[in-house]
Amino acid sequence: MKGGIMSMRFNLFPFLFAFAILFLSSPVLSDLILAKVDRRIDLTSQIVRTTTSLKVENTGSDLVSEILLSFPDNQANHLAYLKATLNEGKGKVKTSSGDGLPVEVVHPKDAPPALAFYSVSLPKGLGKGDSVTLDVLAVFTYILEPFPEKITQADIQLLLFQESAHYLSLYAVKVQSLTVKLPDARIESYTKLENAKLQGSELKYGPYENLPPFSYLPIIIHFENNQPFAVAKELVREIEISHWGNVQITEHYNLIHAGAQSKGEFSRLDYQARPYVRGASAFRRLVAKLPPRAHSVYYRDEIGNISTSSLWGDLKKTELEIEPRYPMFGGWKTAFTIGYGLPLRDFLFGSDGKRFLNISFGAPINELVIDTLFVKVVLPEGSKDISVSVPFPVKQSQETKFSHLDVVGRPVVVLEKNNVVPEHNEHFQVYYKFNSLSMLREPLMLISGFFFLFVACIVYMHADLSISKSSASYLAKLQWEEVRATLQQVHNLISRCLTTHDKLEASLRDLSRTGDVQACKATRKSVDSSLKELSKELKSPVAFLQSSPQAAQILTKVEELIAKERDLQERLMAKHSTVVDCYEKKLGGREIEHRIASHQQKITALRQEIDDLMDLIDEI
């Protein structure tokens, strides 16, 4: 069954190249031949690296300045990195500039549509009978297919890889061999051909001799690979330059395990008991290789700082080992941020009146595939004449970032690239001009700010901020304060009158208890005297209120209060006289109550009305 499924996966692939061979069965497109081809494919991680050594000979009479490399579409669509260099023999690579030879996509005439072609430009033309050796490095992503696609927690991760045992080229090949490096010796199955040999973790095919152009011999390998399939769906890498001596790096990761999808339930107990058996396909930690002398390193997510990390380093490197909050199984996602500082003098230099930043492009995490990478270089405010030099094609834009004490904002160079692999972790340069005097802008702003703050405090402490005493509003305020004071005085005098009334009522209660008429009359005489004095004291505040325009609205209530108090006073005096007269005539209690009933009813009503008016004045 396994073999049937695998054959179904590849039954269309030979027809693709059969069509290409038929299409190109016409005369050979070039007089070049490949005298020797040695290929080595590394399958030890999620990234497939193919290293090919090509010895190219010119058998024609024309001078040749370029060599064409071909890849099937299923590989070209996942090609992340391609580099070609000259090899002068004995394992030494030689190029004129220290970089790879120029490589670009081309579309040869009469070329089959199922293939993608890349042109490698030679530093000098290849004459008749001359030969040259090229070392070609091709890096692919997403060409290892999990099979099965879904596994449980206890399963291992198995992968399928498809390739051709023959080197696919538009040139004839004299002799070629293929070596496939696997992560370990466990292989489920592989295509067994003539001259195929498995030695430990290496699978060798060949040598094969005298192969025609576009020769193709399909092979498939089904093998175990439990290495971390860490893929950053998006990585935002911000590099902020401070001319005060620091380069701050902040990296925001959205990570996913891109291997075989996890199915079924996850048991934390089983995982902790046997993590390498009940979690073989998961990865628990990642290693980031930071530049030397990195400092102030942190590792956090939305919740906060993640303490499951360790840092060590020396003069040559700094390594950060990070561990997510949970083991990463297939399809699981996580997001986190790594930040660290670097010494400015190690990465910022000067040339031709300009400053330039020289720093690596990619991510520091080992064997990480990045679907979309944004590198944002934040330059100091005031930078101008900005230019960028990147050793490979990227999308470039510019934006502005505002930070502390910025006026016009800091220019930000944004570089975007898709399908990024560790081979892209090369140095790039950002050139700009910057006036050193601009560094004094922010300190001067701080000094000026504090200076004006202290001046403002001094002015505030010594300035008279009160309203002018000759202004109309100030005079109106004084008059109103006098009215309020007078109202309080009236309120106090009326309260004293009511207290005196209470003494008169108390004398009648004492009379009913003791029958002492003379004591009751003496109290009446004292109350009369007190009320007369209070009446005299009321005349002055009432006269002030009558003369003040500010008291016009409240004057009627004051006059009403005074009138009701006098009415109450008269009713109390009448009640008192009636009760004393009845006691002198020795009338009964029932008769006394009958005679004062009308007075008592009116006294109660007046007292309630006076209390309401007192509350109104008190609120004012």
XYZ file of C-alpha atoms in Angstrom:
620
model
C 0.000 0.000 0.000
C 2.820 2.380 0.870
C 4.519 1.759 -2.441
C 1.232 2.311 -4.281
C 0.699 5.683 -2.658
C 4.248 6.758 -3.364
C 4.032 5.689 -6.991
C 0.785 7.638 -7.381
C 2.512 10.717 -6.092
C 5.140 10.525 -8.829
C 3.398 8.914 -11.789
C 3.004 12.284 -13.531
C 6.529 13.446 -12.972
C 8.310 11.331 -15.636
C 5.831 12.470 -18.294
C 6.805 16.054 -17.604
C 10.403 15.425 -18.526
C 9.540 13.030 -21.322
C 7.771 15.988 -22.894
C 10.857 18.121 -22.332
C 13.102 15.539 -23.963
C 10.841 15.205 -26.954
C 10.668 18.971 -27.207
C 14.407 19.264 -27.218
C 15.162 16.265 -29.397
C 16.270 18.748 -32.020
C 20.003 19.685 -32.321
C 21.800 20.457 -29.049
C 21.410 24.032 -27.862
C 25.076 24.451 -26.895
C 28.563 23.084 -27.514
C 29.159 22.908 -23.752
C 29.348 19.571 -21.995
C 29.562 18.667 -18.327
C 32.684 16.547 -17.956
C 31.957 15.757 -14.317
C 29.028 16.420 -11.977
C 29.127 15.735 -8.250
C 25.937 16.458 -6.343
C 25.371 16.354 -2.605
C 21.884 16.858 -1.119
C 21.534 17.582 2.596
C 18.199 16.414 4.109
C 19.182 16.730 7.763
C 16.820 19.657 8.421
C 13.641 21.167 6.977
C 15.818 23.156 4.538
C 17.098 21.143 1.571
C 20.550 22.192 0.405
C 21.945 20.919 -2.884
C 25.658 21.471 -3.516
C 26.727 20.706 -7.070
C 30.223 20.734 -8.527
C 30.138 21.193 -12.312
C 33.172 20.793 -14.535
C 32.172 22.537 -17.762
C 34.078 22.077 -21.063
C 33.659 24.002 -24.291
C 33.860 21.644 -27.249
C 32.822 24.250 -29.796
C 34.679 27.076 -31.460
C 32.621 29.984 -30.152
C 33.485 31.884 -26.980
C 30.978 31.134 -24.159
C 30.325 33.721 -21.433
C 27.429 32.134 -19.584
C 26.311 28.765 -18.272
C 22.653 27.834 -17.885
C 21.302 25.983 -14.848
C 17.908 24.290 -15.049
C 15.401 23.293 -12.367
C 11.980 21.669 -12.682
C 9.097 23.958 -11.746
C 8.266 22.016 -8.581
C 11.753 22.897 -7.299
C 12.068 26.371 -8.818
C 8.851 27.454 -7.069
C 10.490 26.681 -3.728
C 13.992 27.897 -4.549
C 15.013 30.288 -1.775
C 18.707 30.822 -2.500
C 21.022 30.173 -5.440
C 24.737 30.910 -5.572
C 27.456 29.951 -8.035
C 31.197 30.330 -7.477
C 34.346 29.412 -9.395
C 36.433 26.562 -8.045
C 40.139 26.591 -8.946
C 40.652 23.093 -7.635
C 41.761 21.461 -4.414
C 38.566 22.604 -2.730
C 39.408 26.309 -3.031
C 36.714 28.645 -4.215
C 37.848 31.693 -6.162
C 35.854 34.671 -7.356
C 36.950 38.071 -8.542
C 35.023 40.047 -5.904
C 34.681 37.586 -3.050
C 30.986 37.114 -3.840
C 29.109 34.687 -6.037
C 28.980 35.001 -9.786
C 26.070 37.005 -11.264
C 22.950 34.835 -11.545
C 19.684 35.830 -13.192
C 16.507 34.202 -14.477
C 16.454 33.717 -18.239
C 14.024 32.279 -20.784
C 15.986 30.568 -23.558
C 14.413 30.286 -26.967
C 12.712 26.927 -27.606
C 13.048 26.010 -23.906
C 10.305 23.783 -22.407
C 7.778 25.555 -20.168
C 8.133 22.946 -17.418
C 11.649 24.106 -16.562
C 13.115 27.250 -15.042
C 16.519 28.434 -16.257
C 19.150 30.556 -14.521
C 22.111 32.130 -16.254
C 25.525 32.205 -14.542
C 27.806 34.857 -16.041
C 31.483 33.898 -16.193
C 34.164 36.500 -15.318
C 35.845 35.760 -18.671
C 34.778 33.898 -21.768
C 35.348 30.154 -22.110
C 37.257 29.418 -25.332
C 37.508 26.266 -27.394
C 38.843 23.360 -25.356
C 38.810 25.375 -22.130
C 37.139 24.126 -18.971
C 35.930 25.677 -15.728
C 34.610 24.244 -12.490
C 31.572 25.774 -10.807
C 30.281 25.145 -7.312
C 26.525 25.739 -7.202
C 24.567 25.972 -3.966
C 20.774 25.734 -4.240
C 18.599 26.023 -1.117
C 14.954 24.913 -1.158
C 12.077 25.218 1.311
C 8.780 23.325 1.544
C 9.863 20.489 -0.758
C 9.970 17.874 2.016
C 6.439 16.502 2.307
C 5.251 14.959 5.609
C 3.947 11.452 4.986
C 1.671 10.728 6.731
C 0.464 14.327 6.835
C -1.097 13.950 10.310
C 0.419 12.094 13.263
C -0.356 11.597 16.945
C 1.743 12.700 19.882
C 3.503 9.329 20.067
C 4.340 9.080 16.342
C 7.594 10.007 14.678
C 7.714 12.368 11.712
C 8.310 10.761 8.313
C 9.060 12.745 5.159
C 9.012 12.158 1.405
C 11.647 13.608 -0.907
C 11.606 13.411 -4.713
C 14.557 14.044 -7.005
C 16.284 12.725 -10.099
C 19.263 10.431 -9.831
C 20.504 12.005 -13.068
C 21.496 15.644 -13.082
C 18.884 17.593 -15.021
C 20.704 19.815 -17.514
C 20.442 21.013 -21.078
C 24.080 19.892 -21.508
C 25.312 16.350 -22.031
C 26.985 14.799 -18.972
C 30.015 12.509 -19.208
C 29.987 11.261 -15.617
C 27.951 12.187 -12.588
C 27.192 10.957 -9.056
C 24.661 11.840 -6.322
C 25.019 11.627 -2.532
C 22.017 12.206 -0.231
C 22.782 13.013 3.422
C 20.010 11.876 5.792
C 19.508 12.854 9.456
C 20.056 9.284 10.687
C 20.295 5.708 9.445
C 16.539 5.018 9.699
C 15.017 4.985 6.216
C 11.537 3.635 5.592
C 12.122 3.111 1.890
C 14.019 4.492 -1.093
C 14.209 3.929 -4.836
C 16.672 1.143 -5.521
C 18.517 1.591 -8.791
C 21.658 0.241 -10.339
C 24.716 1.705 -8.606
C 22.576 2.685 -5.579
C 24.177 2.078 -2.188
C 23.171 2.968 1.396
C 26.081 3.560 3.771
C 25.002 4.620 7.262
C 23.090 7.860 6.889
C 24.279 8.480 3.314
C 22.518 7.220 0.205
C 24.640 7.191 -2.955
C 23.535 6.923 -6.590
C 26.023 6.487 -9.413
C 28.338 7.042 -11.005
C 26.383 7.349 -14.262
C 28.172 7.963 -17.539
C 27.404 9.500 -20.919
C 24.018 10.963 -20.099
C 22.198 12.932 -22.823
C 20.751 16.420 -22.195
C 17.712 16.493 -19.924
C 18.302 12.968 -18.729
C 15.939 12.203 -15.867
C 15.694 9.202 -13.513
C 13.147 9.759 -10.713
C 13.864 8.647 -7.145
C 11.899 9.000 -3.923
C 13.102 8.638 -0.343
C 10.845 8.047 2.663
C 12.752 8.753 5.868
C 12.497 9.887 9.476
C 13.300 13.498 10.392
C 12.346 14.888 13.800
C 14.363 18.069 13.503
C 12.549 21.364 14.307
C 10.399 22.493 11.373
C 10.299 26.067 12.716
C 8.797 28.537 10.245
C 8.275 32.226 10.933
C 5.147 33.183 9.026
C 6.204 36.783 9.617
C 9.254 38.295 11.257
C 9.610 42.020 11.885
C 13.227 42.877 12.678
C 13.751 46.459 13.854
C 17.270 47.883 14.011
C 17.373 51.251 15.774
C 20.555 53.325 15.661
C 21.451 55.653 18.509
C 24.554 57.780 18.034
C 24.963 57.764 21.787
C 26.627 54.347 21.431
C 24.001 51.653 20.958
C 22.241 49.654 18.247
C 18.976 48.217 19.577
C 17.624 45.089 17.872
C 13.997 44.028 18.372
C 12.633 40.928 16.613
C 8.928 40.005 16.611
C 8.289 36.372 15.637
C 5.059 34.629 14.576
C 6.221 31.016 14.623
C 4.601 27.747 13.516
C 5.683 24.106 13.454
C 5.370 23.375 9.707
C 5.907 19.618 9.929
C 3.332 16.842 10.096
C 0.109 18.107 11.662
C -0.658 16.911 15.189
C -3.916 15.011 15.636
C -5.640 13.636 18.699
C -5.287 14.817 22.278
C -2.137 16.092 23.923
C -1.125 14.528 27.231
C 1.162 16.681 29.323
C 1.752 13.768 31.707
C 2.942 11.429 28.941
C 5.110 14.152 27.478
C 6.850 14.958 30.756
C 7.365 11.276 31.549
C 8.921 10.398 28.164
C 9.452 13.581 26.105
C 11.642 11.912 23.467
C 9.100 9.141 22.915
C 5.746 10.879 23.496
C 6.898 14.042 21.758
C 9.587 13.021 19.290
C 8.137 15.182 16.517
C 7.881 18.297 18.699
C 10.644 20.795 19.300
C 11.245 22.208 22.770
C 13.939 24.800 22.200
C 15.592 26.974 19.575
C 19.084 28.453 19.490
C 19.767 32.009 18.334
C 23.345 32.988 17.523
C 23.651 36.665 18.405
C 26.587 38.927 17.503
C 29.503 39.168 19.950
C 29.131 41.577 22.880
C 25.333 41.517 22.719
C 23.881 42.897 25.946
C 20.527 43.636 27.612
C 19.038 40.496 26.065
C 15.359 39.746 26.723
C 12.835 37.132 25.580
C 9.140 37.807 26.142
C 5.634 37.415 24.714
C 2.229 39.040 25.265
C 1.990 37.600 28.788
C 5.378 38.902 29.891
C 8.955 37.760 30.317
C 9.708 34.083 29.549
C 12.265 32.776 32.009
C 12.897 29.455 30.187
C 15.951 30.714 28.340
C 19.699 30.670 28.839
C 22.474 32.893 27.520
C 26.178 32.324 27.200
C 28.939 33.742 25.064
C 32.564 34.707 24.618
C 34.535 37.172 22.536
C 33.522 35.458 19.282
C 29.832 34.699 19.739
C 26.782 34.968 21.973
C 24.206 32.172 22.002
C 20.660 32.468 23.313
C 18.737 29.242 23.892
C 15.012 29.922 24.079
C 12.260 27.537 25.104
C 8.585 28.301 24.307
C 5.974 28.098 27.033
C 4.807 24.751 25.622
C 6.293 22.072 23.306
C 5.661 22.831 19.636
C 3.871 20.019 17.792
C 2.935 20.073 14.113
C 0.590 22.961 13.272
C 1.010 24.638 16.677
C 1.770 28.358 16.754
C 3.449 30.807 19.094
C 4.473 34.452 19.094
C 7.336 36.053 20.995
C 9.842 38.898 20.927
C 13.626 38.842 21.254
C 15.533 42.050 21.946
C 19.166 42.937 22.577
C 21.622 45.790 22.298
C 24.900 45.969 20.375
C 27.896 48.342 20.619
C 27.550 51.047 17.979
C 31.257 51.086 17.085
C 31.077 47.448 15.908
C 28.457 48.168 13.237
C 28.572 51.873 12.285
C 31.385 53.221 10.129
C 32.218 56.263 8.039
C 33.131 56.545 4.352
C 33.280 59.481 1.875
C 31.517 61.891 4.198
C 28.746 59.389 4.934
C 28.008 57.028 7.762
C 26.930 53.483 7.027
C 25.488 50.627 9.060
C 26.964 47.207 8.287
C 24.865 44.446 9.853
C 23.432 41.031 8.996
C 20.109 40.747 7.199
C 18.399 37.548 8.362
C 17.312 36.081 11.678
C 19.776 34.687 14.229
C 17.784 31.494 14.947
C 19.339 28.344 13.526
C 17.662 26.647 10.543
C 14.664 28.996 10.595
C 12.566 29.478 7.465
C 10.917 32.889 7.188
C 7.930 33.306 4.881
C 7.980 37.114 5.081
C 10.781 39.137 6.625
C 10.604 42.872 7.308
C 13.888 44.539 8.251
C 13.312 48.065 9.533
C 16.381 50.262 10.033
C 15.478 53.257 12.207
C 17.957 56.072 11.557
C 18.522 59.104 13.821
C 16.292 62.107 13.312
C 17.840 64.448 10.754
C 19.421 61.722 8.595
C 19.400 62.433 4.844
C 20.764 61.134 1.511
C 19.794 57.585 2.485
C 20.819 54.648 0.268
C 20.864 50.865 0.766
C 23.131 48.097 -0.532
C 21.766 44.527 -0.228
C 23.496 41.511 -1.850
C 20.190 40.092 -3.156
C 16.875 41.506 -4.448
C 14.489 42.966 -1.838
C 11.485 45.273 -1.805
C 12.430 48.651 -0.381
C 10.291 51.454 1.069
C 10.584 54.213 3.628
C 8.437 55.384 6.536
C 8.725 57.638 9.572
C 8.787 56.732 13.251
C 8.218 59.110 16.148
C 9.953 58.539 19.452
C 10.794 60.597 22.537
C 11.534 64.272 21.859
C 11.262 63.840 18.079
C 10.089 66.828 16.036
C 9.908 65.630 12.421
C 10.341 61.912 13.173
C 13.045 59.377 12.409
C 13.425 58.003 8.868
C 12.910 54.234 8.675
C 14.262 52.108 5.813
C 11.979 49.084 5.296
C 13.335 46.031 3.471
C 10.957 43.176 2.653
C 11.841 39.689 1.392
C 9.935 36.427 1.100
C 11.196 32.864 1.539
C 14.238 33.708 3.659
C 16.718 31.034 4.789
C 19.921 31.188 6.885
C 21.995 31.706 3.719
C 20.405 35.162 3.446
C 22.003 36.125 6.734
C 24.583 38.212 4.886
C 25.689 41.731 5.716
C 23.991 44.694 4.088
C 24.725 48.411 4.326
C 22.588 51.489 4.909
C 24.341 54.752 3.974
C 23.222 58.174 5.236
C 24.444 61.641 6.113
C 24.063 63.015 9.613
C 25.208 66.284 11.180
C 26.877 65.611 14.527
C 25.478 68.854 15.943
C 22.016 67.311 15.641
C 22.948 65.070 18.548
C 22.718 68.119 20.805
C 19.094 68.753 19.843
C 17.478 66.442 22.366
C 19.724 67.400 25.333
C 19.096 71.088 24.567
C 15.364 70.410 24.385
C 15.487 68.752 27.808
C 17.567 71.563 29.305
C 15.284 74.208 27.783
C 12.193 72.387 28.983
C 13.393 72.196 32.576
C 14.603 75.802 32.417
C 11.226 77.136 31.297
C 9.494 74.927 33.857
C 11.554 76.425 36.689
C 10.984 79.959 35.327
C 7.249 79.324 35.207
C 7.294 78.058 38.812
C 9.205 81.151 39.957
C 6.770 83.468 38.149
C 3.812 81.609 39.605
C 5.141 81.793 43.166
C 5.835 85.544 42.959
C 2.903 86.737 40.841
C -0.319 88.104 42.357
C -3.040 86.186 40.558
C -5.915 87.558 42.623
C -8.723 89.596 41.023
C -8.314 93.425 41.161
C -10.045 95.009 44.157
C -11.427 97.809 41.987
C -13.129 95.566 39.469
C -16.920 95.220 39.354
C -16.802 91.460 39.792
C -14.634 91.756 42.871
C -16.981 94.377 44.418
C -20.018 92.246 43.602
C -18.346 89.282 45.274
C -17.662 91.344 48.425
C -21.261 92.563 48.541
C -22.601 89.057 48.200
C -20.323 87.862 51.002
C -21.753 90.643 53.214
C -25.294 89.572 52.299
C -24.506 85.969 53.222
C -23.016 87.091 56.537
C -26.117 89.193 57.292
C -28.411 86.283 56.412
C -26.447 84.107 58.826
C -26.899 86.787 61.497
C -30.690 86.846 60.905
C -30.728 83.056 61.023
C -28.959 83.064 64.398
C -31.295 85.726 65.885
C -34.423 83.835 64.816
C -32.929 80.655 66.280
C -32.454 82.467 69.599
C -36.104 83.628 69.417
C -37.245 80.060 68.936
C -35.129 78.972 71.883
C -36.831 81.641 74.001
C -40.209 80.347 72.855
C -39.178 76.898 74.061
C -38.520 78.358 77.548
C -42.076 79.743 77.631
C -43.481 76.338 76.665
C -41.346 74.717 79.362
C -42.792 77.040 82.041
C -46.302 75.864 81.159
C -45.249 72.236 81.552
C -43.752 73.068 84.964
C -47.037 74.811 85.892
C -49.065 71.707 85.076
C -46.710 69.634 87.242
C -46.244 71.980 90.278
C -49.146 74.409 90.028
C -46.774 77.317 90.853
C -48.467 80.241 89.072
C -45.979 82.828 90.345
C -42.963 81.018 88.885
C -44.747 80.774 85.548
C -45.466 84.511 85.554
C -41.804 85.252 86.370
C -40.682 83.184 83.369
C -43.185 85.086 81.206
C -41.680 88.371 82.306
C -38.107 87.178 81.515
C -39.156 85.902 78.079
C -40.844 89.204 77.231
C -37.636 91.052 78.047
C -35.468 88.698 75.929
C -37.764 88.882 72.919
C -37.739 92.671 73.019
C -33.924 92.683 72.950
C -33.836 90.257 70.037
C -36.354 92.350 68.144
C -34.074 95.357 68.490
C -31.068 93.370 67.236
C -33.002 92.263 64.160
C -33.619 95.805 62.985
C -29.995 96.446 61.880
C -29.489 93.354 59.640
C -32.958 93.713 58.161
C -32.237 97.338 57.287
C -28.957 96.270 55.543
C -30.760 93.645 53.513
C -33.413 96.141 52.483
C -30.721 98.521 51.215
C -28.552 95.914 49.368
C -29.367 95.142 45.702
C -27.716 91.742 46.092
C -30.381 90.729 48.669
C -33.400 91.695 46.551
C -34.364 88.112 45.745
C -34.034 86.763 49.294
C -35.446 89.819 51.128
C -39.074 88.693 50.779
C -38.289 85.354 52.440
C -36.504 87.129 55.307
C -39.423 89.462 55.883
C -41.834 86.529 55.731
C -39.733 84.691 58.316
C -39.726 87.653 60.699
C -43.501 88.163 60.306
C -44.260 84.522 61.038
C -41.956 84.583 64.065
C -43.876 87.554 65.491
C -47.193 85.833 64.781
C -45.872 82.739 66.573
C -44.757 84.933 69.465
C -48.229 86.438 69.797
C -49.919 83.015 69.707
C -47.582 81.694 72.406
C -48.277 84.716 74.629
C -52.019 84.257 74.174
C -51.724 80.544 75.014
C -49.620 81.321 78.080
C -52.127 83.941 79.355
C -55.043 81.556 78.863
C -53.371 78.711 80.752
C -52.321 80.941 83.699
C -55.817 82.431 83.925
C -57.382 78.955 83.999
C -55.049 77.831 86.787
C -55.932 80.939 88.853
C -59.616 80.070 88.414
C -58.791 76.470 89.271
C -60.362 75.007 86.143
C -59.831 71.368 85.183
C -57.316 70.100 82.705
C -59.925 69.133 80.128
C -61.306 72.682 80.149
C -57.811 74.141 79.758
C -57.076 71.947 76.736
C -60.367 72.969 75.186
C -59.599 76.657 75.547
C -56.047 76.475 74.069
C -56.813 74.022 71.260
C -57.180 76.709 68.592
C -53.945 78.392 69.723
C -51.998 75.125 69.747
C -53.053 74.187 66.224
C -51.911 77.528 64.854
C -48.637 77.380 66.837
C -47.730 73.996 65.315
C -48.385 75.187 61.768
C -46.384 78.388 62.272
C -43.444 76.477 63.742
C -43.276 74.193 60.689
C -43.382 77.126 58.289
C -40.624 78.914 60.228
C -38.418 75.767 60.122
C -38.825 75.547 56.331
C -37.854 79.186 55.851
C -34.862 78.721 58.160
C -33.659 75.755 56.065
C -33.979 77.836 52.887
C -31.887 80.666 54.311
C -29.342 78.197 55.660
C -28.797 76.722 52.158
C -28.014 80.197 50.800
